[in-house]
Coordinates of C-alpha atoms in Angstrom, one line a residue:
X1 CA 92.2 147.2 24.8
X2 CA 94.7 150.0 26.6
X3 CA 98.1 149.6 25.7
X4 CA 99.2 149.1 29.8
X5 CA 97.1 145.9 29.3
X6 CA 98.4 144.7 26.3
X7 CA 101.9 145.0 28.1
X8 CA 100.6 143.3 31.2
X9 CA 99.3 140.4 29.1
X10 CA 102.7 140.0 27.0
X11 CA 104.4 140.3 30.3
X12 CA 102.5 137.5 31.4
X13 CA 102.3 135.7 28.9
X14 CA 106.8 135.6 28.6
X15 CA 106.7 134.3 32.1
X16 CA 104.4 131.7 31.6
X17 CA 105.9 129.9 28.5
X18 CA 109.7 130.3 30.7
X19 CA 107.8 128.4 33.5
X20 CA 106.1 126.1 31.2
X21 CA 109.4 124.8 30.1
X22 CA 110.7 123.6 33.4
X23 CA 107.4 122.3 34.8
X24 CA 105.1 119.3 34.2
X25 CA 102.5 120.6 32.2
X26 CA 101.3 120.6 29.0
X27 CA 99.7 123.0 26.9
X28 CA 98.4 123.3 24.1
X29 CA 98.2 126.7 21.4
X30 CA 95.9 126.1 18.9
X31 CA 94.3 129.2 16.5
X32 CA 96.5 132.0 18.4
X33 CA 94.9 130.4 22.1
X34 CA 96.8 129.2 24.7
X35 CA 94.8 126.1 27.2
X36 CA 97.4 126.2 30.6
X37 CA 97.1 124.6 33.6
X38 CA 99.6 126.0 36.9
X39 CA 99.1 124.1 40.3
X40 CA 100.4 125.5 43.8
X41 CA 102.7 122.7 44.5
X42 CA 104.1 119.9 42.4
X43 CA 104.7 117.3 44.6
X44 CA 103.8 116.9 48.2
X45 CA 104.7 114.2 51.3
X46 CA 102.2 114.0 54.1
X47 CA 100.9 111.3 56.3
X48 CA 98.2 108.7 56.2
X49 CA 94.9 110.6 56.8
X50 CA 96.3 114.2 56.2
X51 CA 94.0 116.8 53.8
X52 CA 95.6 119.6 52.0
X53 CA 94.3 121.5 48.8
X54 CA 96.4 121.9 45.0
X55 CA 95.5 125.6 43.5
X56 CA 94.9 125.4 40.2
X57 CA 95.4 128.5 37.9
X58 CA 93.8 127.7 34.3
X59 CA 94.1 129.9 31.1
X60 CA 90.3 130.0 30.7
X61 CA 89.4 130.7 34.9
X62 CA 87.4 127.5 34.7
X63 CA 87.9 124.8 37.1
X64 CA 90.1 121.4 35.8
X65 CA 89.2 118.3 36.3
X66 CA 91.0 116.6 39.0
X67 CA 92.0 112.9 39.4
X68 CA 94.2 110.1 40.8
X69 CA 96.3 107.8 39.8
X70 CA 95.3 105.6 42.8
X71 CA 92.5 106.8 44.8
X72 CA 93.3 104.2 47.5
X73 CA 96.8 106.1 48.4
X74 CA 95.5 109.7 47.9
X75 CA 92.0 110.4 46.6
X76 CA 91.4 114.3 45.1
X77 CA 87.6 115.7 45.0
X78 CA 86.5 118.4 42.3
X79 CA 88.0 121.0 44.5
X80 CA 91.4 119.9 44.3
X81 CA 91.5 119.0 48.0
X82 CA 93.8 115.6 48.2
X83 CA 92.9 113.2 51.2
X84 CA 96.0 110.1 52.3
X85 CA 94.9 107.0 52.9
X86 CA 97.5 104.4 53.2
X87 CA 101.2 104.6 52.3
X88 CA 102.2 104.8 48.5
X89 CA 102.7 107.1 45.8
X90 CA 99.3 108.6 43.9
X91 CA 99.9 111.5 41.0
X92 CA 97.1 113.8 41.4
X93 CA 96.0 115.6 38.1
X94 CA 94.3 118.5 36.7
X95 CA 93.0 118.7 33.3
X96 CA 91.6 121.6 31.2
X97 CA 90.9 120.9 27.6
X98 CA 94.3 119.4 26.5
X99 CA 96.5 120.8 29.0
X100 CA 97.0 119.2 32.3
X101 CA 99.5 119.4 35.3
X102 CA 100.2 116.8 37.8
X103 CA 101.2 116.7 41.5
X104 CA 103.2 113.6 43.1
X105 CA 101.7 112.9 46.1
X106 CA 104.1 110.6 48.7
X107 CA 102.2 109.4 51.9
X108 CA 104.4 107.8 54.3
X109 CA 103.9 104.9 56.8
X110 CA 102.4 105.3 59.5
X111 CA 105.2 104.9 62.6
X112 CA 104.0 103.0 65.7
X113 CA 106.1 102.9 69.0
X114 CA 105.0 101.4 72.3
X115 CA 106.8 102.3 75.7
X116 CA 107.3 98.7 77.0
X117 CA 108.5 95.8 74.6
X118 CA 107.7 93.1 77.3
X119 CA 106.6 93.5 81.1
X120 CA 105.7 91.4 83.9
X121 CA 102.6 91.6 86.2
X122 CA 100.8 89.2 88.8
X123 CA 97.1 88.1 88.6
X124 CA 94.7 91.4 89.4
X125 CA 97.7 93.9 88.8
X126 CA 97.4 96.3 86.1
X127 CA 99.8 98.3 84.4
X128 CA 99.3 101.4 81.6
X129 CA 101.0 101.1 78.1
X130 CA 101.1 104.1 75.8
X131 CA 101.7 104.3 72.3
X132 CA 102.9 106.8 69.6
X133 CA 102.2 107.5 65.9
X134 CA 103.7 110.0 63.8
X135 CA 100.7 111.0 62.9
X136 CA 98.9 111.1 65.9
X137 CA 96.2 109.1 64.7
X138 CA 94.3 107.1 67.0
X139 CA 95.4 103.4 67.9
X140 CA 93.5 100.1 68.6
X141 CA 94.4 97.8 71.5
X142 CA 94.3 93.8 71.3
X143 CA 95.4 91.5 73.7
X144 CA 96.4 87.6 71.9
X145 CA 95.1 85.9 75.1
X146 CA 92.4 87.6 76.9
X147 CA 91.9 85.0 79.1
X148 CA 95.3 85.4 80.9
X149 CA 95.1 89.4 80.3
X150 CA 93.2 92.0 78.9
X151 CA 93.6 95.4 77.6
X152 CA 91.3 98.5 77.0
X153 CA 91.4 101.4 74.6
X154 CA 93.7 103.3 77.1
X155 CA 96.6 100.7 76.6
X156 CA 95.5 99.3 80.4
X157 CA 96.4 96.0 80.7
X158 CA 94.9 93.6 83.5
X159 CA 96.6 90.5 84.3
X160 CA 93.9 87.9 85.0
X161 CA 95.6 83.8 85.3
X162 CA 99.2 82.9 85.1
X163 CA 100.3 82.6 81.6
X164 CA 101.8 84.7 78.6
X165 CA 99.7 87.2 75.9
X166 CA 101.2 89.6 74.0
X167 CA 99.2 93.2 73.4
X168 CA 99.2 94.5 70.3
X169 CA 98.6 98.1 69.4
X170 CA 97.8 98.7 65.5
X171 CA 97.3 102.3 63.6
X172 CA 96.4 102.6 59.8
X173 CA 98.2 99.2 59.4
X174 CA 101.0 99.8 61.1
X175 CA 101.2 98.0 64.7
X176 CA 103.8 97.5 67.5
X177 CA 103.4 94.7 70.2
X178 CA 104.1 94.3 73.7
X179 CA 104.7 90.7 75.6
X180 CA 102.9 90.3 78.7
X181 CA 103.3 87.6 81.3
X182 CA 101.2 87.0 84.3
X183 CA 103.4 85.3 86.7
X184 CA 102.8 83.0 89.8
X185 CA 102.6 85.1 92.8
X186 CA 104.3 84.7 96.3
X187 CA 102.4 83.6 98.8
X188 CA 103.7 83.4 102.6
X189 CA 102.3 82.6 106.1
X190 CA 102.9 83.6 109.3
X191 CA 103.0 80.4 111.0
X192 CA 104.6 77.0 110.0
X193 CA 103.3 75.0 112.6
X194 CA 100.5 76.1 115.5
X195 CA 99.4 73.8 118.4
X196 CA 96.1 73.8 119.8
X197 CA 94.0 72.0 122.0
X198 CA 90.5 71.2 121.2
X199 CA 88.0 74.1 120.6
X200 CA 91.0 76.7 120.3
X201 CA 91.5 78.9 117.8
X202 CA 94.0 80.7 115.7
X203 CA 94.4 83.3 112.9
X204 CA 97.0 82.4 109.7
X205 CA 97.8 85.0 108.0
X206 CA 98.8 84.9 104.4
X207 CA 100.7 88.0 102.6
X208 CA 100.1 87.1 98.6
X209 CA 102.1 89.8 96.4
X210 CA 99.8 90.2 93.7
X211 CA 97.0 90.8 96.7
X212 CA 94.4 88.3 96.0
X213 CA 93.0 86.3 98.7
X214 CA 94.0 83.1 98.9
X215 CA 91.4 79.7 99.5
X216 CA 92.1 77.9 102.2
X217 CA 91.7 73.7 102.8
X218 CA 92.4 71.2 106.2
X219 CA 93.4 68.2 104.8
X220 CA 91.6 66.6 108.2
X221 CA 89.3 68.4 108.8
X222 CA 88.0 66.1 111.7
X223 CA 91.3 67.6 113.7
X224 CA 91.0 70.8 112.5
X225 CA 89.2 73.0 110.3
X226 CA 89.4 76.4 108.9
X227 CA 87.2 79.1 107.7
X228 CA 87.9 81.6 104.6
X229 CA 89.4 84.4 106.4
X230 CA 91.9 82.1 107.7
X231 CA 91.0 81.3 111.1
X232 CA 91.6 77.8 112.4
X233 CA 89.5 75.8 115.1
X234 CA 90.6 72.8 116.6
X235 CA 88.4 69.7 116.8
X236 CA 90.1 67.0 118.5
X237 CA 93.7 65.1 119.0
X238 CA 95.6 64.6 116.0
X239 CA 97.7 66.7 112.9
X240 CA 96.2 68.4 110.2
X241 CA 97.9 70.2 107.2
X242 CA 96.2 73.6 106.4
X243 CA 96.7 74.5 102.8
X244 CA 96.8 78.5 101.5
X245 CA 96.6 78.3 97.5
X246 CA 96.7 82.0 95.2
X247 CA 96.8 80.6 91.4
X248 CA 98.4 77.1 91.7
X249 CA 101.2 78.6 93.9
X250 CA 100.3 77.0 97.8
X251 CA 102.2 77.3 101.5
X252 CA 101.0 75.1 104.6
X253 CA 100.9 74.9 108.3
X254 CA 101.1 72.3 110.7
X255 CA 98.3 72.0 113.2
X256 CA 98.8 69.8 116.4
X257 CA 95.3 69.6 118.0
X258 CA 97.7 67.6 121.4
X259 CA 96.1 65.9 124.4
X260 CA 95.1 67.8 127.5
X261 CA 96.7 67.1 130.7
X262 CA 94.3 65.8 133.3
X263 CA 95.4 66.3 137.0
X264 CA 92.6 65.3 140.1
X265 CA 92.3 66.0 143.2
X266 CA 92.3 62.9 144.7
X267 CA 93.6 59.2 142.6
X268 CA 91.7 57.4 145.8
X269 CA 88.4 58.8 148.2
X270 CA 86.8 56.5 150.7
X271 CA 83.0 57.4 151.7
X272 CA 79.8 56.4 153.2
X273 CA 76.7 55.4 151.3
X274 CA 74.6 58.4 151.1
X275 CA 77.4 60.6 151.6
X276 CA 78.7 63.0 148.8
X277 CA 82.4 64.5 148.2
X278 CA 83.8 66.7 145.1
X279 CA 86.4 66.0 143.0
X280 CA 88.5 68.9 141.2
X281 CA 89.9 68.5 138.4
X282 CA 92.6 70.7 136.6
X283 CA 92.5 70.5 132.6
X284 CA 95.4 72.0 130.9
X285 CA 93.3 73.3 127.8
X286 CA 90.8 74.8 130.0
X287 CA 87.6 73.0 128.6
X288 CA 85.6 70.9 131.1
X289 CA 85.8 67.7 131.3
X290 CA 83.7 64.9 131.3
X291 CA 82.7 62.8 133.9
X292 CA 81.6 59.4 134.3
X293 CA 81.8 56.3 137.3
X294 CA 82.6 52.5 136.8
X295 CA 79.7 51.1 138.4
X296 CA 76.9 54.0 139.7
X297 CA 75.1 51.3 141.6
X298 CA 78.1 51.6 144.2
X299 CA 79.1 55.3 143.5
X300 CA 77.6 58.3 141.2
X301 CA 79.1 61.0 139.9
X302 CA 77.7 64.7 138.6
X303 CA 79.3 67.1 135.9
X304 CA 80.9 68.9 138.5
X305 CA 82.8 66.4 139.8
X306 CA 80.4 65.6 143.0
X307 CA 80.5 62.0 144.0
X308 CA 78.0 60.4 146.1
X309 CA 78.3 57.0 147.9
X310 CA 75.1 54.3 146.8
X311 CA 76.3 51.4 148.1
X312 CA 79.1 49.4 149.6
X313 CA 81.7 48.5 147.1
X314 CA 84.2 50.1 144.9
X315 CA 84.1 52.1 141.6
X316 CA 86.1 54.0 139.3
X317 CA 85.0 57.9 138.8
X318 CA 86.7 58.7 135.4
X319 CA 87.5 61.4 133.9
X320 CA 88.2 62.6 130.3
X321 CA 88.9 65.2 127.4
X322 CA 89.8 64.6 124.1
X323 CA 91.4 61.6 124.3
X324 CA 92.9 61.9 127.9
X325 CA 91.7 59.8 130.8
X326 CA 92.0 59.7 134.9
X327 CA 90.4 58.0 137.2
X328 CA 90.1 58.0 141.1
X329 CA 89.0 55.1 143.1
X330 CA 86.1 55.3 145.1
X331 CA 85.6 53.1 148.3
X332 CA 82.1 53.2 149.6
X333 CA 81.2 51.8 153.0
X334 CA 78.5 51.9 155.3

């Protein structure tokens, strides 16, 4: 061996047994040989799922062998690379003959913020939560009630029935929740109270704030009925209540199906058997009327209002529509 070596060594070896006397390792000299074990770091925080590698520097070159004191906090592999897995304290160690050195390994809890702590939507309204680890690790979304709302792996959260559910977001234990509530929406309509005469129609309109269609119900529907966009017909004299309902919340409107006004041409006509005459009649809701006589044996009468004398006598041409009734007198001679 040169002598430059034999310096370098000495050298060496000085500095080693000054560092070996303020560090955790032991050694052991046994037969003028030295077993030594130097790592890269001595103690070490990181975060749940973070890698990094301990360098270990042995007197013989070989490689130690590494373990843990708790391989569920940090585990090491034979290459000294140490993997967190949950918060707690692990000591990772390397061992060469009798010398070993340890590493404390600290991995902290995983921190879990969510942007909203409670928020408010209506049936089919949605709204995006996010969520933040500190160490960026990936999250899982839950929802408590899924039948009143639900949540995907985005954080979107759907509101689906009236009610209250609270979202929970959870990473490597650690979780955060959210408190949703679905409320009752608002439902308005255009109209209060309509009036029709028979065979009319008319459109509601109903604004809903959470946008859903609402269903729709005539609570006679023998006065008045209405289809499911809203549109109401009118089937004869009387009231009906029409009924909007989004979700238990409901708003009505009063339908007055009134009587037409009837107005002749004539209350009292005078003709000859064989002879014929027309009667007009004026209806205020526009439909026609129906025609009928008292006694066609003395006079008959056509749905046009035509009259035609049969015999001598007298007879009542009447007239109705939906519950309203004229009549004109008809004196037939010869």
């Amino acid at each position: 061996m040169t002598k430059s070596k034999k310096i370098l060594i000495s050298v060496f070896l000085s500095f080693l047994l000054i560092f070996l006397s303020f560090s955790n390792i032991r050694y052991v000299e046994a037969s003028n040989s030295l077993s030594f074990v130097l790592l890269s770091r001595y103690k070490k925080t990181v975060n749940i799922g973070d890698e990094f590698y301990i360098i270990a520097l042995t007197s013989n070159g070989k490689k130690p062998k590494w373990s843990s004191s708790s391989s569920s906090i940090a585990s090491v592999n034979s290459y000294g690379k140490v993997t967190a897995k949950k918060a707690g304290t692990a000591t990772i160690t390397a061992k060469i003959n009798n010398a070993e050195a340890s590493c404390k390994v600290t991995v902290k809890k995983t921190t879990i913020t969510i942007s909203q702590s409670s928020i408010s939507i209506e049936r089919g309204e949605s709204y995006t939560l996010s969520a933040t680890t500190s160490n960026k690790s990936s999250v899982t979304w839950k929802s408590s009630r899924k039948s009143v709302a639900t949540v995907d792996d985005q954080g979107n959260v759907l509101g689906l029935k009236p009610g209250e559910t609270t979202i929970t977001v959870t990473a490597d234990g650690s979780r955060a929740s959210c408190k949703v509530k679905v409320k009752h929406p608002t439902v308005t309509l255009n109209k209060k109270k309509i009036t029709l005469y028979r065979g009319q129609s008319e459109k509601l309109i109903a604004k809903v704030s959470s946008g859903v269609d609402p269903s729709w119900k005539s609570n006679k529907k023998t006065v008045a009925i209405i289809n499911p966009d809203g549109t109401v017909t009118a089937i004869k004299n009387g009231t009906a209540i029409i009924t909007a309902t989004v979700d238990g919340v409901s708003q009505t409107c009063e339908v007055i199906v009134k009587k037409p006004q009837i107005k002749l041409s004539a209350s009292e006509i005078s003709i000859k058997t064989g002879e014929t005459k027309l009667l007009s009649a004026y209806v205020s809701s526009g439909n026609y009327p129906e025609w009928s006589s008292s006694n066609p044996n003395v006079a008959t009468v056509n749905c046009l209002g035509q009259v035609t004398g049969v015999k001598k006598g007298r007879a009542y041409i009447y007239v109705k529509e939906d519950g309203t009734k004229v009549r004109c007198t008809v004196y037939v001679t010869e």
